[in-house]
């Protein structure tokens, strides 16, 4: 069974207790990031409610997550293409090596006939 950690986060003056399997320092860093983003938005837009601010931060995070996922998917597709290209190249190299070996044997046979 995985160990559960209780982590207290203070975000915009409110304290939240989070029960998680993640490393407490990681969760604390997420809380600090969220707190900083919310403070930044509320200082730039003091008329926003805490909920409006939280929704804006959530939208920003969802946007970042979606873009990061798309970028990761794109990288996976590129890597897959590179792996396929490398596999094709390896097959081509193997075919060419066999041809070189065949030609070297043929050359050796011709030299033996000439000298023989």
Backbone as ProteinMPNN parsed JSONL, in Angstrom:
{"seq_chain_A": "XXXXXXXXXXXXXXXXXXXXXXXXXXXXXXXXXXXXXXXXXXXXXXXXXXXXXXXXXXXXXXXXXXXXXXXXXXXXXXXXXXXXXXXXXXXXXXXXXXXXXXXXXXXXXXXXXXXX", "coords_chain_A": {"N_chain_A": [[0.844, -1.189, 0.0], [0.5, 2.217, -0.798], [2.06, 5.015, 0.692], [0.282, 7.559, 2.318], [0.343, 11.043, 2.31], [-0.133, 13.924, 4.29], [-0.574, 17.189, 3.46], [-0.276, 20.582, 4.121], [-1.498, 23.423, 2.59], [-1.222, 26.87, 1.915], [-3.165, 29.083, 0.382], [-3.863, 32.07, -1.029], [-4.455, 33.087, 1.496], [-6.119, 31.166, 2.607], [-6.195, 27.98, 4.202], [-5.484, 24.73, 3.165], [-5.826, 21.264, 3.509], [-4.26, 18.645, 2.088], [-4.483, 15.33, 1.066], [-2.306, 13.044, -0.156], [-0.47, 10.876, -2.39], [1.758, 11.763, -3.468], [5.039, 13.303, -3.298], [5.533, 15.353, -0.496], [6.973, 17.818, -0.726], [6.796, 18.335, -3.429], [4.025, 18.731, -3.748], [3.717, 20.947, -2.095], [5.176, 22.771, -3.606], [3.506, 23.017, -5.794], [1.315, 24.242, -4.556], [2.502, 26.664, -3.797], [3.034, 27.734, -6.316], [0.427, 28.018, -7.33], [-0.612, 29.816, -5.403], [1.037, 32.062, -5.874], [0.327, 32.683, -8.533], [-2.388, 33.267, -8.252], [-2.257, 35.477, -6.488], [-0.923, 37.262, -8.134], [-2.798, 37.675, -10.18], [-4.969, 38.725, -8.678], [-3.809, 41.046, -7.689], [-3.443, 42.493, -10.006], [-6.038, 42.711, -10.84], [-8.031, 43.799, -8.796], [-10.787, 43.814, -8.376], [-11.805, 41.34, -8.884], [-13.414, 38.373, -7.716], [-12.457, 35.786, -5.371], [-13.175, 33.328, -6.394], [-13.533, 33.913, -9.131], [-10.913, 34.589, -9.743], [-9.659, 32.13, -9.197], [-10.847, 30.583, -11.195], [-9.781, 31.812, -13.496], [-7.044, 31.211, -13.138], [-7.231, 28.437, -13.211], [-8.135, 28.08, -15.852], [-5.899, 29.071, -17.231], [-3.972, 27.2, -16.417], [-5.141, 24.851, -17.435], [-5.011, 25.425, -20.152], [-2.208, 25.557, -20.482], [-1.578, 22.919, -19.82], [-2.953, 21.479, -21.817], [-1.649, 22.421, -24.133], [0.959, 21.542, -23.563], [0.547, 18.796, -23.553], [-0.2, 18.41, -26.223], [2.195, 19.189, -27.449], [3.895, 17.212, -26.429], [2.704, 14.94, -27.557], [3.189, 15.507, -30.23], [6.001, 15.414, -30.243], [6.324, 12.703, -29.575], [5.261, 11.532, -31.889], [7.127, 12.467, -33.777], [9.442, 11.232, -32.801], [8.719, 8.573, -33.151], [8.609, 8.501, -35.955], [11.346, 9.007, -36.469], [12.481, 6.726, -35.352], [11.388, 4.758, -36.997], [12.547, 5.571, -39.433], [15.244, 5.156, -38.787], [15.228, 2.386, -38.428], [14.59, 1.548, -41.022], [16.854, 2.525, -42.332], [18.828, 0.97, -41.116], [18.147, -1.556, -42.082], [18.615, -1.103, -44.793], [21.385, -0.638, -44.711], [22.259, -3.139, -43.837], [21.51, -4.699, -46.069], [23.15, -3.53, -48.036], [25.677, -4.118, -46.967], [25.676, -6.888, -47.166], [25.672, -7.066, -49.933], [28.128, -5.886, -50.507], [29.81, -7.775, -49.284], [29.199, -9.976, -50.928], [30.151, -9.008, -53.4], [32.85, -8.684, -52.745], [33.571, -11.367, -52.335], [33.13, -12.312, -54.904], [35.026, -10.778, -56.283], [37.37, -11.774, -55.119], [37.259, -14.418, -56.03], [37.546, -13.956, -58.773], [40.122, -12.878, -58.815], [41.559, -15.11, -57.981], [41.124, -16.794, -60.153], [42.433, -15.357, -62.138], [45.085, -15.377, -61.213], [45.503, -18.007, -60.966]], "CA_chain_A": [[0.0, 0.0, 0.0], [1.269, 3.441, -0.93], [1.967, 5.917, 1.847], [-0.472, 8.8, 2.123], [0.948, 12.201, 2.971], [-0.997, 15.086, 4.507], [0.189, 18.407, 3.18], [-1.068, 21.795, 4.3], [-1.175, 24.488, 1.641], [-1.865, 28.156, 2.178], [-3.378, 29.71, -0.918], [-4.646, 33.309, -0.886], [-4.878, 33.251, 2.872], [-6.892, 30.015, 3.09], [-5.386, 26.785, 4.41], [-6.077, 23.51, 2.636], [-5.098, 20.05, 3.828], [-4.315, 17.745, 0.936], [-3.99, 13.973, 1.301], [-1.749, 12.671, -1.451], [0.614, 9.897, -2.444], [2.909, 12.483, -4.014], [6.023, 13.847, -2.375], [5.024, 16.599, 0.104], [7.651, 19.002, -1.277], [6.221, 18.571, -4.76], [2.683, 19.297, -3.557], [3.923, 22.3, -1.57], [5.606, 23.636, -4.715], [2.294, 23.301, -6.575], [0.556, 25.227, -3.784], [3.201, 27.948, -3.903], [2.804, 28.219, -7.679], [-0.965, 28.459, -7.394], [-0.73, 31.012, -4.572], [1.693, 33.172, -6.573], [-0.48, 33.046, -9.705], [-3.622, 33.912, -7.795], [-1.901, 36.803, -5.969], [-0.594, 38.1, -9.286], [-4.055, 38.049, -10.845], [-5.774, 39.601, -7.815], [-3.183, 42.37, -7.584], [-3.677, 43.19, -11.267], [-7.488, 42.869, -10.997], [-8.539, 43.721, -7.418], [-12.246, 43.675, -8.305], [-12.182, 39.933, -9.078], [-13.627, 37.557, -6.524], [-11.516, 34.677, -5.247], [-13.619, 32.272, -7.324], [-13.198, 34.354, -10.489], [-9.461, 34.469, -9.848], [-9.345, 30.703, -9.275], [-11.259, 30.111, -12.52], [-8.786, 32.294, -14.46], [-5.834, 30.414, -12.955], [-7.544, 27.089, -13.702], [-8.142, 28.148, -17.317], [-4.516, 29.214, -17.667], [-3.309, 25.913, -16.204], [-5.715, 23.898, -18.391], [-4.424, 25.791, -21.44], [-0.806, 25.113, -20.47], [-1.58, 21.444, -19.821], [-3.387, 21.019, -23.146], [-0.569, 22.721, -25.075], [2.077, 20.652, -23.251], [0.157, 17.461, -24.016], [-0.11, 18.424, -27.688], [3.622, 19.211, -27.795], [4.432, 15.883, -26.12], [2.193, 14.033, -28.594], [3.927, 15.824, -31.452], [7.35, 14.858, -30.075], [6.215, 11.237, -29.672], [5.082, 11.201, -33.314], [8.413, 12.69, -34.441], [10.363, 10.179, -32.364], [8.275, 7.346, -33.832], [9.085, 8.622, -37.337], [12.799, 8.854, -36.464], [12.779, 5.316, -35.085], [11.067, 4.035, -38.229], [13.596, 5.913, -40.4], [16.474, 4.478, -38.365], [15.059, 0.951, -38.707], [14.719, 1.393, -42.485], [18.261, 2.744, -42.673], [19.581, -0.198, -40.659], [17.874, -2.622, -43.051], [19.336, -0.752, -46.024], [22.813, -0.853, -44.457], [22.471, -4.586, -43.834], [21.425, -5.156, -47.46], [24.344, -3.065, -48.736], [26.821, -4.886, -46.456], [25.633, -8.216, -47.796], [26.077, -6.89, -51.337], [29.583, -5.666, -50.482], [30.419, -9.084, -49.017], [29.054, -10.784, -52.151], [31.064, -8.479, -54.414], [34.222, -9.017, -52.318], [33.789, -12.793, -52.641], [33.235, -12.418, -56.368], [36.327, -10.205, -56.643], [38.383, -12.737, -54.683], [37.188, -15.549, -56.977], [38.112, -13.51, -60.047], [41.58, -12.77, -58.629], [42.097, -16.478, -57.949], [41.098, -17.292, -61.533], [43.48, -14.627, -62.871], [46.411, -15.801, -60.722], [45.532, -19.437, -60.84]], "C_chain_A": [[0.882, 1.243, 0.0], [1.016, 4.357, 0.263], [1.214, 7.183, 1.467], [0.206, 9.903, 2.923], [-0.105, 13.293, 3.12], [-0.133, 16.323, 4.345], [-0.743, 19.599, 3.372], [-0.556, 22.861, 3.339], [-1.906, 25.752, 2.053], [-1.936, 28.887, 0.843], [-4.336, 30.875, -0.72], [-5.251, 33.422, 0.514], [-5.686, 32.096, 3.444], [-5.969, 28.807, 3.19], [-6.161, 25.565, 3.941], [-5.2, 22.337, 3.047], [-5.334, 19.064, 2.686], [-3.761, 16.389, 1.365], [-3.566, 13.43, -0.062], [-0.703, 11.578, -1.314], [1.89, 10.551, -2.968], [3.825, 12.977, -2.901], [5.502, 15.178, -1.812], [5.678, 17.858, -0.467], [7.116, 19.346, -2.656], [4.854, 19.253, -4.629], [2.784, 20.719, -3.009], [4.341, 23.253, -2.69], [4.423, 23.969, -5.62], [1.45, 24.368, -5.88], [1.175, 26.611, -3.881], [2.998, 28.566, -5.286], [1.391, 28.774, -7.816], [-1.176, 29.748, -6.604], [-0.137, 32.222, -5.295], [0.864, 33.629, -7.778], [-1.755, 33.778, -9.29], [-3.336, 35.305, -7.241], [-1.586, 37.761, -7.107], [-1.866, 38.585, -9.981], [-4.878, 39.001, -9.98], [-5.138, 40.981, -7.661], [-3.391, 43.173, -8.864], [-5.162, 43.5, -11.47], [-8.158, 42.772, -9.624], [-10.051, 43.534, -7.31], [-12.71, 42.228, -8.491], [-12.407, 39.248, -7.731], [-12.583, 36.44, -6.506], [-11.88, 33.559, -6.224], [-13.289, 32.657, -8.757], [-11.699, 34.209, -10.736], [-9.062, 32.999, -10.015], [-9.716, 30.138, -10.639], [-10.256, 30.561, -13.578], [-7.483, 31.493, -14.362], [-6.056, 29.0, -13.491], [-7.552, 27.055, -15.225], [-6.724, 28.242, -17.874], [-3.77, 27.884, -17.533], [-3.829, 24.857, -17.182], [-5.146, 24.152, -19.79], [-2.983, 25.298, -21.53], [-0.717, 23.598, -20.555], [-1.927, 20.908, -21.213], [-2.293, 21.256, -24.187], [0.636, 21.813, -24.833], [1.79, 19.23, -23.721], [0.261, 17.373, -25.53], [1.352, 18.413, -28.132], [4.258, 17.847, -27.541], [3.969, 14.863, -27.16], [2.931, 14.241, -29.907], [5.344, 15.249, -31.384], [7.337, 13.341, -30.173], [6.087, 10.805, -31.125], [6.401, 11.381, -34.069], [9.409, 11.596, -34.085], [10.011, 8.864, -33.055], [8.763, 7.361, -35.279], [10.596, 8.412, -37.413], [13.196, 7.397, -36.246], [12.501, 4.477, -36.329], [12.113, 4.305, -39.304], [14.895, 5.19, -40.071], [16.39, 2.989, -38.657], [15.195, 0.685, -40.205], [16.176, 1.542, -42.908], [19.115, 1.552, -42.277], [19.382, -1.355, -41.624], [18.634, -2.359, -44.344], [20.832, -0.992, -45.865], [23.124, -2.34, -44.479], [22.449, -5.156, -45.253], [22.691, -4.766, -48.217], [25.593, -3.809, -48.264], [26.856, -6.276, -47.068], [26.067, -8.134, -49.252], [27.59, -6.676, -51.432], [30.298, -6.987, -50.24], [30.358, -9.974, -50.253], [30.033, -10.325, -53.219], [32.52, -8.762, -54.048], [34.535, -10.482, -52.588], [33.969, -12.993, -54.136], [34.581, -11.897, -56.846], [37.455, -11.168, -56.289], [38.429, -13.935, -55.623], [37.816, -15.164, -58.318], [39.623, -13.364, -59.948], [42.223, -14.147, -58.625], [42.158, -17.047, -59.357], [42.217, -16.652, -62.352], [44.871, -15.133, -62.487], [46.595, -17.307, -60.79], [45.973, -20.211, -61.981]], "O_chain_A": [[1.884, 1.307, 0.712], [-0.102, 4.451, 0.769], [1.476, 7.795, 0.432], [0.591, 9.704, 4.075], [-0.874, 13.556, 2.195], [0.897, 16.48, 5.001], [-1.858, 19.619, 2.85], [0.637, 23.159, 3.28], [-3.059, 25.71, 2.484], [-0.918, 29.257, 0.258], [-5.477, 30.69, -0.296], [-6.41, 33.805, 0.678], [-5.917, 32.051, 4.652], [-5.072, 28.63, 2.366], [-7.333, 25.387, 4.273], [-3.975, 22.407, 2.947], [-6.47, 18.707, 2.373], [-2.687, 16.316, 1.963], [-4.365, 13.367, -0.996], [-0.125, 11.386, -0.244], [2.968, 9.96, -2.915], [3.439, 13.057, -1.735], [5.073, 16.041, -2.579], [4.998, 18.864, -0.67], [6.998, 20.52, -3.006], [4.571, 20.232, -5.319], [2.022, 21.596, -3.414], [3.91, 24.406, -2.72], [4.342, 25.075, -6.154], [0.935, 25.282, -6.525], [0.469, 27.608, -4.029], [2.813, 29.777, -5.41], [1.189, 29.865, -8.35], [-1.842, 30.668, -7.08], [-0.75, 33.289, -5.321], [0.719, 34.829, -8.012], [-2.145, 34.774, -9.899], [-4.104, 36.232, -7.502], [-1.943, 38.938, -7.05], [-1.987, 39.76, -10.325], [-5.427, 39.979, -10.488], [-5.847, 41.977, -7.519], [-3.504, 44.398, -8.816], [-5.508, 44.44, -12.185], [-8.789, 41.76, -9.322], [-10.545, 43.136, -6.255], [-13.884, 41.925, -8.278], [-11.703, 39.5, -6.754], [-11.912, 36.187, -7.507], [-11.002, 32.924, -6.808], [-12.813, 31.821, -9.525], [-11.274, 33.762, -11.801], [-8.236, 32.664, -10.864], [-8.988, 29.309, -11.185], [-9.91, 29.782, -14.466], [-6.89, 31.14, -15.381], [-5.18, 28.432, -14.145], [-7.037, 26.114, -15.828], [-6.387, 27.583, -18.858], [-3.026, 27.491, -18.432], [-3.05, 24.058, -17.701], [-4.837, 23.212, -20.521], [-2.585, 24.697, -22.528], [0.122, 23.058, -21.277], [-1.272, 19.997, -21.718], [-2.037, 20.393, -25.027], [1.268, 21.359, -25.787], [2.678, 18.542, -24.225], [0.753, 16.38, -26.065], [1.711, 17.713, -29.079], [5.067, 17.378, -28.342], [4.753, 14.019, -27.595], [3.259, 13.284, -30.608], [5.828, 14.665, -32.354], [8.229, 12.749, -30.781], [6.718, 9.838, -31.551], [6.757, 10.55, -34.904], [10.13, 11.093, -34.946], [10.897, 8.13, -33.493], [9.271, 6.356, -35.777], [11.082, 7.724, -38.311], [14.129, 6.897, -36.874], [13.284, 3.591, -36.674], [12.526, 3.387, -40.012], [15.569, 4.673, -40.962], [17.373, 2.388, -39.088], [15.836, -0.284, -40.612], [16.671, 0.781, -43.739], [20.023, 1.163, -43.012], [20.335, -2.061, -41.952], [19.225, -3.27, -44.923], [21.479, -1.494, -46.783], [24.122, -2.764, -45.061], [23.277, -6.0, -45.597], [23.244, -5.578, -48.959], [26.477, -4.1, -49.07], [27.916, -6.781, -47.44], [26.751, -9.028, -49.751], [28.248, -7.214, -52.322], [31.284, -7.291, -50.913], [31.333, -10.644, -50.592], [30.674, -11.148, -53.873], [33.337, -9.047, -54.924], [35.64, -10.809, -53.021], [34.84, -13.742, -54.579], [35.21, -12.501, -57.715], [38.387, -11.355, -57.072], [39.508, -14.415, -55.972], [38.533, -15.96, -58.923], [40.337, -13.692, -60.896], [43.299, -14.339, -59.192], [43.131, -17.709, -59.719], [42.868, -17.317, -63.158], [45.734, -15.295, -63.35], [47.712, -17.814, -60.683], [46.013, -21.439, -61.915]]}, "name": "protein", "num_of_chains": 1, "seq": "XXXXXXXXXXXXXXXXXXXXXXXXXXXXXXXXXXXXXXXXXXXXXXXXXXXXXXXXXXXXXXXXXXXXXXXXXXXXXXXXXXXXXXXXXXXXXXXXXXXXXXXXXXXXXXXXXXXX"}
